[in-house]
Amino acid sequence: MCLLALGAEPGFDDSTVAGLVAHGQVLAEQGNHAAALEKYDKALARDGDSADAHAWKAASLIALKRLDDADTEIHKALKANGDEFTYQMIAGRLQIARGNIEEGSALYEQAAKLSPRNAGKIYADLAATLAERKDEKLNGRIESALKSAASADPPHLDALFNLGQSYVSAGKPEGKDYLKRYLDGESKLPEDQRDKQKMQLARKIIRAVDILNGIK
């Protein structure tokens, strides 16, 4: 994802539709959905048929609880390309935000089938979307989504860490194995992409488990 224009941090090119969409995605990741919507609207002013702009605009509208507007945008994206996994995932977010848990979960499953190599990210997103409901009755579904993210190929590293930490806290022996898998996955990343703080915490938790179990 790219930045150039003021306001445009180095690396983004707001002179193209793709650059505007990419800029909007980064702003959305930072939680600045209002600014992201401005980028998506500029992209759509240049190309009203941009499925990516419609889809990611829908994602920001969901975050802002503008669900009816989001529904209009994601339908435009899906009409243009119903086989794009990210669009299916965003449609799933919308349904879950509306309380349609079964329908939303099914859309996430469809997204994972469309792109198995991204299944880890998809199931992790499902877990996060379910967690936003703040409904204890969904805890089993959240755990299941995290397990699917952790068992995907490649696994989602945050899912491995979160499961490991949670299971260790609950006294479940498999927690250590999840943390070891997390550390193994992080170690395969380039040095500058590793979360060294989280890796250090994982090692401390594993060491604490070993001490409790009398392992030197």
PDB file of C-alpha atoms in Angstrom:
ATOM      1  CA  MET A   1       0.000   0.000   0.000  1.00  0.00           C
ATOM      2  CA  CYS A   2       1.406   3.123  -1.229  1.00  0.00           C
ATOM      3  CA  LEU A   3       1.681   7.313   0.077  1.00  0.00           C
ATOM      4  CA  LEU A   4       2.330  11.009  -1.989  1.00  0.00           C
ATOM      5  CA  ALA A   5       0.356  14.270  -1.846  1.00  0.00           C
ATOM      6  CA  LEU A   6       0.058  16.395   1.267  1.00  0.00           C
ATOM      7  CA  GLY A   7      -1.433  15.134   3.374  1.00  0.00           C
ATOM      8  CA  ALA A   8      -0.094  12.150   1.596  1.00  0.00           C
ATOM      9  CA  GLU A   9       2.633  10.608   3.624  1.00  0.00           C
ATOM     10  CA  PRO A  10       5.561   9.346   1.538  1.00  0.00           C
ATOM     11  CA  GLY A  11       4.554   6.378  -0.537  1.00  0.00           C
ATOM     12  CA  PHE A  12       0.915   7.030  -1.553  1.00  0.00           C
ATOM     13  CA  ASP A  13      -0.085   8.211  -5.008  1.00  0.00           C
ATOM     14  CA  ASP A  14      -3.437   9.952  -4.765  1.00  0.00           C
ATOM     15  CA  SER A  15      -3.394  10.638  -8.501  1.00  0.00           C
ATOM     16  CA  THR A  16      -4.709   7.124  -9.257  1.00  0.00           C
ATOM     17  CA  VAL A  17      -7.791   5.180  -8.235  1.00  0.00           C
ATOM     18  CA  ALA A  18      -5.654   2.338  -6.876  1.00  0.00           C
ATOM     19  CA  GLY A  19      -3.512   4.794  -4.898  1.00  0.00           C
ATOM     20  CA  LEU A  20      -6.560   6.473  -3.375  1.00  0.00           C
ATOM     21  CA  VAL A  21      -8.038   3.119  -2.351  1.00  0.00           C
ATOM     22  CA  ALA A  22      -4.726   2.005  -0.835  1.00  0.00           C
ATOM     23  CA  HIS A  23      -4.424   5.304   1.048  1.00  0.00           C
ATOM     24  CA  GLY A  24      -7.977   4.885   2.322  1.00  0.00           C
ATOM     25  CA  GLN A  25      -7.216   1.369   3.552  1.00  0.00           C
ATOM     26  CA  VAL A  26      -4.259   2.576   5.611  1.00  0.00           C
ATOM     27  CA  LEU A  27      -6.308   5.420   7.101  1.00  0.00           C
ATOM     28  CA  ALA A  28      -8.998   2.889   7.977  1.00  0.00           C
ATOM     29  CA  GLU A  29      -6.430   0.607   9.621  1.00  0.00           C
ATOM     30  CA  GLN A  30      -5.433   3.619  11.740  1.00  0.00           C
ATOM     31  CA  GLY A  31      -9.072   4.044  12.776  1.00  0.00           C
ATOM     32  CA  ASN A  32      -9.590   7.231  10.740  1.00  0.00           C
ATOM     33  CA  HIS A  33     -12.627   6.067   8.803  1.00  0.00           C
ATOM     34  CA  ALA A  34     -13.925   9.553   8.006  1.00  0.00           C
ATOM     35  CA  ALA A  35     -10.668  10.368   6.194  1.00  0.00           C
ATOM     36  CA  ALA A  36     -10.715   6.936   4.542  1.00  0.00           C
ATOM     37  CA  LEU A  37     -14.203   7.621   3.158  1.00  0.00           C
ATOM     38  CA  GLU A  38     -12.911  10.829   1.574  1.00  0.00           C
ATOM     39  CA  LYS A  39     -10.265   8.808  -0.308  1.00  0.00           C
ATOM     40  CA  TYR A  40     -12.782   6.196  -1.442  1.00  0.00           C
ATOM     41  CA  ASP A  41     -15.202   8.898  -2.616  1.00  0.00           C
ATOM     42  CA  LYS A  42     -12.419  10.561  -4.607  1.00  0.00           C
ATOM     43  CA  ALA A  43     -11.595   7.194  -6.164  1.00  0.00           C
ATOM     44  CA  LEU A  44     -15.240   6.664  -7.097  1.00  0.00           C
ATOM     45  CA  ALA A  45     -15.461  10.165  -8.560  1.00  0.00           C
ATOM     46  CA  ARG A  46     -12.766   9.048 -11.005  1.00  0.00           C
ATOM     47  CA  ASP A  47     -14.104   5.553 -11.563  1.00  0.00           C
ATOM     48  CA  GLY A  48     -17.626   4.902 -10.381  1.00  0.00           C
ATOM     49  CA  ASP A  49     -17.240   1.226 -11.235  1.00  0.00           C
ATOM     50  CA  SER A  50     -14.248   0.596  -8.957  1.00  0.00           C
ATOM     51  CA  ALA A  51     -15.282  -2.521  -7.050  1.00  0.00           C
ATOM     52  CA  ASP A  52     -12.386  -2.101  -4.603  1.00  0.00           C
ATOM     53  CA  ALA A  53     -13.455   1.445  -3.746  1.00  0.00           C
ATOM     54  CA  HIS A  54     -17.062   0.335  -3.169  1.00  0.00           C
ATOM     55  CA  ALA A  55     -15.974  -2.627  -1.031  1.00  0.00           C
ATOM     56  CA  TRP A  56     -13.548  -0.795   1.213  1.00  0.00           C
ATOM     57  CA  LYS A  57     -15.924   2.135   1.506  1.00  0.00           C
ATOM     58  CA  ALA A  58     -18.437  -0.406   2.800  1.00  0.00           C
ATOM     59  CA  ALA A  59     -15.881  -1.615   5.374  1.00  0.00           C
ATOM     60  CA  SER A  60     -15.427   1.906   6.751  1.00  0.00           C
ATOM     61  CA  LEU A  61     -19.171   2.522   6.754  1.00  0.00           C
ATOM     62  CA  ILE A  62     -19.617  -0.650   8.818  1.00  0.00           C
ATOM     63  CA  ALA A  63     -17.031   0.625  11.307  1.00  0.00           C
ATOM     64  CA  LEU A  64     -19.017   3.873  11.545  1.00  0.00           C
ATOM     65  CA  LYS A  65     -22.283   1.901  12.080  1.00  0.00           C
ATOM     66  CA  ARG A  66     -23.753   3.238   8.815  1.00  0.00           C
ATOM     67  CA  LEU A  67     -25.026  -0.193   7.914  1.00  0.00           C
ATOM     68  CA  ASP A  68     -27.627   0.672   5.287  1.00  0.00           C
ATOM     69  CA  ASP A  69     -25.085   2.748   3.341  1.00  0.00           C
ATOM     70  CA  ALA A  70     -22.585  -0.099   3.683  1.00  0.00           C
ATOM     71  CA  ASP A  71     -25.124  -2.541   2.276  1.00  0.00           C
ATOM     72  CA  THR A  72     -25.474  -0.449  -0.892  1.00  0.00           C
ATOM     73  CA  GLU A  73     -21.696  -0.271  -1.390  1.00  0.00           C
ATOM     74  CA  ILE A  74     -20.871  -3.935  -0.794  1.00  0.00           C
ATOM     75  CA  HIS A  75     -23.642  -5.044  -3.139  1.00  0.00           C
ATOM     76  CA  LYS A  76     -22.078  -2.938  -5.896  1.00  0.00           C
ATOM     77  CA  ALA A  77     -18.705  -4.583  -5.250  1.00  0.00           C
ATOM     78  CA  LEU A  78     -20.145  -8.107  -5.215  1.00  0.00           C
ATOM     79  CA  LYS A  79     -22.126  -7.429  -8.383  1.00  0.00           C
ATOM     80  CA  ALA A  80     -18.864  -6.511 -10.113  1.00  0.00           C
ATOM     81  CA  ASN A  81     -16.943  -9.504  -8.735  1.00  0.00           C
ATOM     82  CA  GLY A  82     -18.681 -12.029  -6.537  1.00  0.00           C
ATOM     83  CA  ASP A  83     -15.601 -14.259  -6.401  1.00  0.00           C
ATOM     84  CA  GLU A  84     -13.353 -11.749  -4.633  1.00  0.00           C
ATOM     85  CA  PHE A  85     -12.764 -13.113  -1.117  1.00  0.00           C
ATOM     86  CA  THR A  86     -12.310  -9.701   0.494  1.00  0.00           C
ATOM     87  CA  TYR A  87     -15.745  -8.603  -0.694  1.00  0.00           C
ATOM     88  CA  GLN A  88     -17.313 -11.750   0.753  1.00  0.00           C
ATOM     89  CA  MET A  89     -15.503 -11.080   4.025  1.00  0.00           C
ATOM     90  CA  ILE A  90     -16.772  -7.485   4.197  1.00  0.00           C
ATOM     91  CA  ALA A  91     -20.287  -8.712   3.427  1.00  0.00           C
ATOM     92  CA  GLY A  92     -19.867 -11.102   6.354  1.00  0.00           C
ATOM     93  CA  ARG A  93     -18.850  -8.235   8.629  1.00  0.00           C
ATOM     94  CA  LEU A  94     -21.989  -6.383   7.644  1.00  0.00           C
ATOM     95  CA  GLN A  95     -24.280  -9.297   8.418  1.00  0.00           C
ATOM     96  CA  ILE A  96     -22.659  -9.887  11.808  1.00  0.00           C
ATOM     97  CA  ALA A  97     -22.880  -6.166  12.594  1.00  0.00           C
ATOM     98  CA  ARG A  98     -26.613  -6.511  11.920  1.00  0.00           C
ATOM     99  CA  GLY A  99     -26.826  -9.471  14.279  1.00  0.00           C
ATOM    100  CA  ASN A 100     -27.159 -12.063  11.517  1.00  0.00           C
ATOM    101  CA  ILE A 101     -24.477 -14.340  12.928  1.00  0.00           C
ATOM    102  CA  GLU A 102     -25.213 -17.464  10.885  1.00  0.00           C
ATOM    103  CA  GLU A 103     -25.452 -15.601   7.579  1.00  0.00           C
ATOM    104  CA  GLY A 104     -22.330 -13.574   8.299  1.00  0.00           C
ATOM    105  CA  SER A 105     -20.322 -16.633   9.344  1.00  0.00           C
ATOM    106  CA  ALA A 106     -21.371 -18.422   6.155  1.00  0.00           C
ATOM    107  CA  LEU A 107     -20.018 -15.520   4.084  1.00  0.00           C
ATOM    108  CA  TYR A 108     -16.680 -15.780   5.889  1.00  0.00           C
ATOM    109  CA  GLU A 109     -16.624 -19.509   5.145  1.00  0.00           C
ATOM    110  CA  GLN A 110     -17.247 -18.724   1.491  1.00  0.00           C
ATOM    111  CA  ALA A 111     -14.378 -16.220   1.552  1.00  0.00           C
ATOM    112  CA  ALA A 112     -12.041 -18.884   2.974  1.00  0.00           C
ATOM    113  CA  LYS A 113     -13.053 -21.326   0.246  1.00  0.00           C
ATOM    114  CA  LEU A 114     -12.399 -18.711  -2.423  1.00  0.00           C
ATOM    115  CA  SER A 115      -8.900 -18.022  -1.084  1.00  0.00           C
ATOM    116  CA  PRO A 116      -7.494 -20.851   1.086  1.00  0.00           C
ATOM    117  CA  ARG A 117      -4.097 -19.128   1.316  1.00  0.00           C
ATOM    118  CA  ASN A 118      -5.787 -16.204   3.069  1.00  0.00           C
ATOM    119  CA  ALA A 119      -7.938 -18.366   5.346  1.00  0.00           C
ATOM    120  CA  GLY A 120      -5.865 -17.452   8.410  1.00  0.00           C
ATOM    121  CA  LYS A 121      -6.562 -13.741   7.931  1.00  0.00           C
ATOM    122  CA  ILE A 122     -10.208 -14.406   7.099  1.00  0.00           C
ATOM    123  CA  TYR A 123     -10.931 -16.466  10.220  1.00  0.00           C
ATOM    124  CA  ALA A 124      -8.997 -14.008  12.404  1.00  0.00           C
ATOM    125  CA  ASP A 125     -11.184 -11.233  11.007  1.00  0.00           C
ATOM    126  CA  LEU A 126     -14.264 -13.332  11.764  1.00  0.00           C
ATOM    127  CA  ALA A 127     -13.110 -13.756  15.372  1.00  0.00           C
ATOM    128  CA  ALA A 128     -12.528 -10.002  15.732  1.00  0.00           C
ATOM    129  CA  THR A 129     -15.888  -9.177  14.163  1.00  0.00           C
ATOM    130  CA  LEU A 130     -17.699 -11.568  16.490  1.00  0.00           C
ATOM    131  CA  ALA A 131     -15.800 -10.167  19.484  1.00  0.00           C
ATOM    132  CA  GLU A 132     -17.040  -6.673  18.633  1.00  0.00           C
ATOM    133  CA  ARG A 133     -20.555  -7.876  19.444  1.00  0.00           C
ATOM    134  CA  LYS A 134     -19.458  -8.132  23.126  1.00  0.00           C
ATOM    135  CA  ASP A 135     -21.792 -11.080  23.592  1.00  0.00           C
ATOM    136  CA  GLU A 136     -20.563 -13.868  25.881  1.00  0.00           C
ATOM    137  CA  LYS A 137     -22.805 -16.319  24.033  1.00  0.00           C
ATOM    138  CA  LEU A 138     -20.476 -15.926  21.040  1.00  0.00           C
ATOM    139  CA  ASN A 139     -17.329 -16.944  22.945  1.00  0.00           C
ATOM    140  CA  GLY A 140     -17.443 -20.494  21.556  1.00  0.00           C
ATOM    141  CA  ARG A 141     -17.718 -19.162  18.006  1.00  0.00           C
ATOM    142  CA  ILE A 142     -14.831 -16.761  18.605  1.00  0.00           C
ATOM    143  CA  GLU A 143     -12.636 -19.576  19.915  1.00  0.00           C
ATOM    144  CA  SER A 144     -13.587 -21.750  16.949  1.00  0.00           C
ATOM    145  CA  ALA A 145     -12.721 -18.952  14.496  1.00  0.00           C
ATOM    146  CA  LEU A 146      -9.357 -18.425  16.200  1.00  0.00           C
ATOM    147  CA  LYS A 147      -8.631 -22.153  15.998  1.00  0.00           C
ATOM    148  CA  SER A 148      -9.444 -22.109  12.288  1.00  0.00           C
ATOM    149  CA  ALA A 149      -7.131 -19.117  11.841  1.00  0.00           C
ATOM    150  CA  ALA A 150      -4.383 -20.903  13.764  1.00  0.00           C
ATOM    151  CA  SER A 151      -4.722 -24.115  11.781  1.00  0.00           C
ATOM    152  CA  ALA A 152      -4.799 -22.417   8.371  1.00  0.00           C
ATOM    153  CA  ASP A 153      -1.847 -22.617   5.983  1.00  0.00           C
ATOM    154  CA  PRO A 154      -0.204 -20.264   6.660  1.00  0.00           C
ATOM    155  CA  PRO A 155      -1.515 -19.835  10.206  1.00  0.00           C
ATOM    156  CA  HIS A 156      -2.471 -16.422  11.515  1.00  0.00           C
ATOM    157  CA  LEU A 157       0.214 -15.512  14.034  1.00  0.00           C
ATOM    158  CA  ASP A 158      -1.944 -13.291  16.240  1.00  0.00           C
ATOM    159  CA  ALA A 159      -4.482 -16.107  16.503  1.00  0.00           C
ATOM    160  CA  LEU A 160      -1.745 -18.479  17.664  1.00  0.00           C
ATOM    161  CA  PHE A 161      -0.567 -15.964  20.263  1.00  0.00           C
ATOM    162  CA  ASN A 162      -4.061 -15.125  21.517  1.00  0.00           C
ATOM    163  CA  LEU A 163      -5.052 -18.775  21.829  1.00  0.00           C
ATOM    164  CA  GLY A 164      -1.782 -19.604  23.558  1.00  0.00           C
ATOM    165  CA  GLN A 165      -2.095 -16.809  26.084  1.00  0.00           C
ATOM    166  CA  SER A 166      -5.767 -17.563  26.728  1.00  0.00           C
ATOM    167  CA  TYR A 167      -5.235 -21.308  27.149  1.00  0.00           C
ATOM    168  CA  VAL A 168      -2.253 -20.863  29.475  1.00  0.00           C
ATOM    169  CA  SER A 169      -4.367 -18.517  31.621  1.00  0.00           C
ATOM    170  CA  ALA A 170      -7.071 -21.192  31.711  1.00  0.00           C
ATOM    171  CA  GLY A 171      -4.539 -23.862  32.688  1.00  0.00           C
ATOM    172  CA  LYS A 172      -4.874 -25.739  29.399  1.00  0.00           C
ATOM    173  CA  PRO A 173      -1.667 -27.561  28.404  1.00  0.00           C
ATOM    174  CA  GLU A 174      -2.102 -26.844  24.677  1.00  0.00           C
ATOM    175  CA  GLY A 175      -1.498 -23.154  25.394  1.00  0.00           C
ATOM    176  CA  LYS A 176       2.263 -23.703  25.420  1.00  0.00           C
ATOM    177  CA  ASP A 177       2.126 -25.472  22.042  1.00  0.00           C
ATOM    178  CA  TYR A 178       0.252 -22.559  20.483  1.00  0.00           C
ATOM    179  CA  LEU A 179       2.847 -20.130  21.819  1.00  0.00           C
ATOM    180  CA  LYS A 180       5.701 -22.254  20.482  1.00  0.00           C
ATOM    181  CA  ARG A 181       4.044 -22.320  17.071  1.00  0.00           C
ATOM    182  CA  TYR A 182       3.641 -18.554  17.297  1.00  0.00           C
ATOM    183  CA  LEU A 183       7.351 -18.090  17.997  1.00  0.00           C
ATOM    184  CA  ASP A 184       8.257 -20.446  15.159  1.00  0.00           C
ATOM    185  CA  GLY A 185       6.089 -18.457  12.740  1.00  0.00           C
ATOM    186  CA  GLU A 186       7.504 -15.114  13.862  1.00  0.00           C
ATOM    187  CA  SER A 187      11.076 -16.413  13.514  1.00  0.00           C
ATOM    188  CA  LYS A 188      10.424 -17.118   9.825  1.00  0.00           C
ATOM    189  CA  LEU A 189       9.511 -13.490   9.143  1.00  0.00           C
ATOM    190  CA  PRO A 190      12.093 -10.896   8.064  1.00  0.00           C
ATOM    191  CA  GLU A 191      13.740  -9.293  11.091  1.00  0.00           C
ATOM    192  CA  ASP A 192      11.994  -5.936  10.621  1.00  0.00           C
ATOM    193  CA  GLN A 193       8.555  -7.549  10.477  1.00  0.00           C
ATOM    194  CA  ARG A 194       8.775  -9.455  13.762  1.00  0.00           C
ATOM    195  CA  ASP A 195       6.819  -8.347  16.818  1.00  0.00           C
ATOM    196  CA  LYS A 196       9.738  -8.575  19.220  1.00  0.00           C
ATOM    197  CA  GLN A 197       7.769  -7.369  22.232  1.00  0.00           C
ATOM    198  CA  LYS A 198       5.112 -10.023  21.745  1.00  0.00           C
ATOM    199  CA  MET A 199       7.782 -12.667  21.090  1.00  0.00           C
ATOM    200  CA  GLN A 200       9.470 -11.782  24.379  1.00  0.00           C
ATOM    201  CA  LEU A 201       6.141 -12.076  26.199  1.00  0.00           C
ATOM    202  CA  ALA A 202       5.486 -15.477  24.610  1.00  0.00           C
ATOM    203  CA  ARG A 203       8.885 -16.733  25.779  1.00  0.00           C
ATOM    204  CA  LYS A 204       8.214 -15.473  29.317  1.00  0.00           C
ATOM    205  CA  ILE A 205       4.846 -17.246  29.414  1.00  0.00           C
ATOM    206  CA  ILE A 206       6.389 -20.498  28.165  1.00  0.00           C
ATOM    207  CA  ARG A 207       9.140 -20.212  30.761  1.00  0.00           C
ATOM    208  CA  ALA A 208       6.578 -19.619  33.507  1.00  0.00           C
ATOM    209  CA  VAL A 209       4.657 -22.714  32.412  1.00  0.00           C
ATOM    210  CA  ASP A 210       7.846 -24.764  32.464  1.00  0.00           C
ATOM    211  CA  ILE A 211       8.708 -23.555  35.957  1.00  0.00           C
ATOM    212  CA  LEU A 212       5.212 -24.446  37.217  1.00  0.00           C
ATOM    213  CA  ASN A 213       5.622 -27.905  35.679  1.00  0.00           C
ATOM    214  CA  GLY A 214       9.060 -28.374  37.219  1.00  0.00           C
ATOM    215  CA  ILE A 215      10.876 -28.228  33.878  1.00  0.00           C
ATOM    216  CA  LYS A 216      14.343 -26.702  34.110  1.00  0.00           C
TER     217      LYS A 216
END
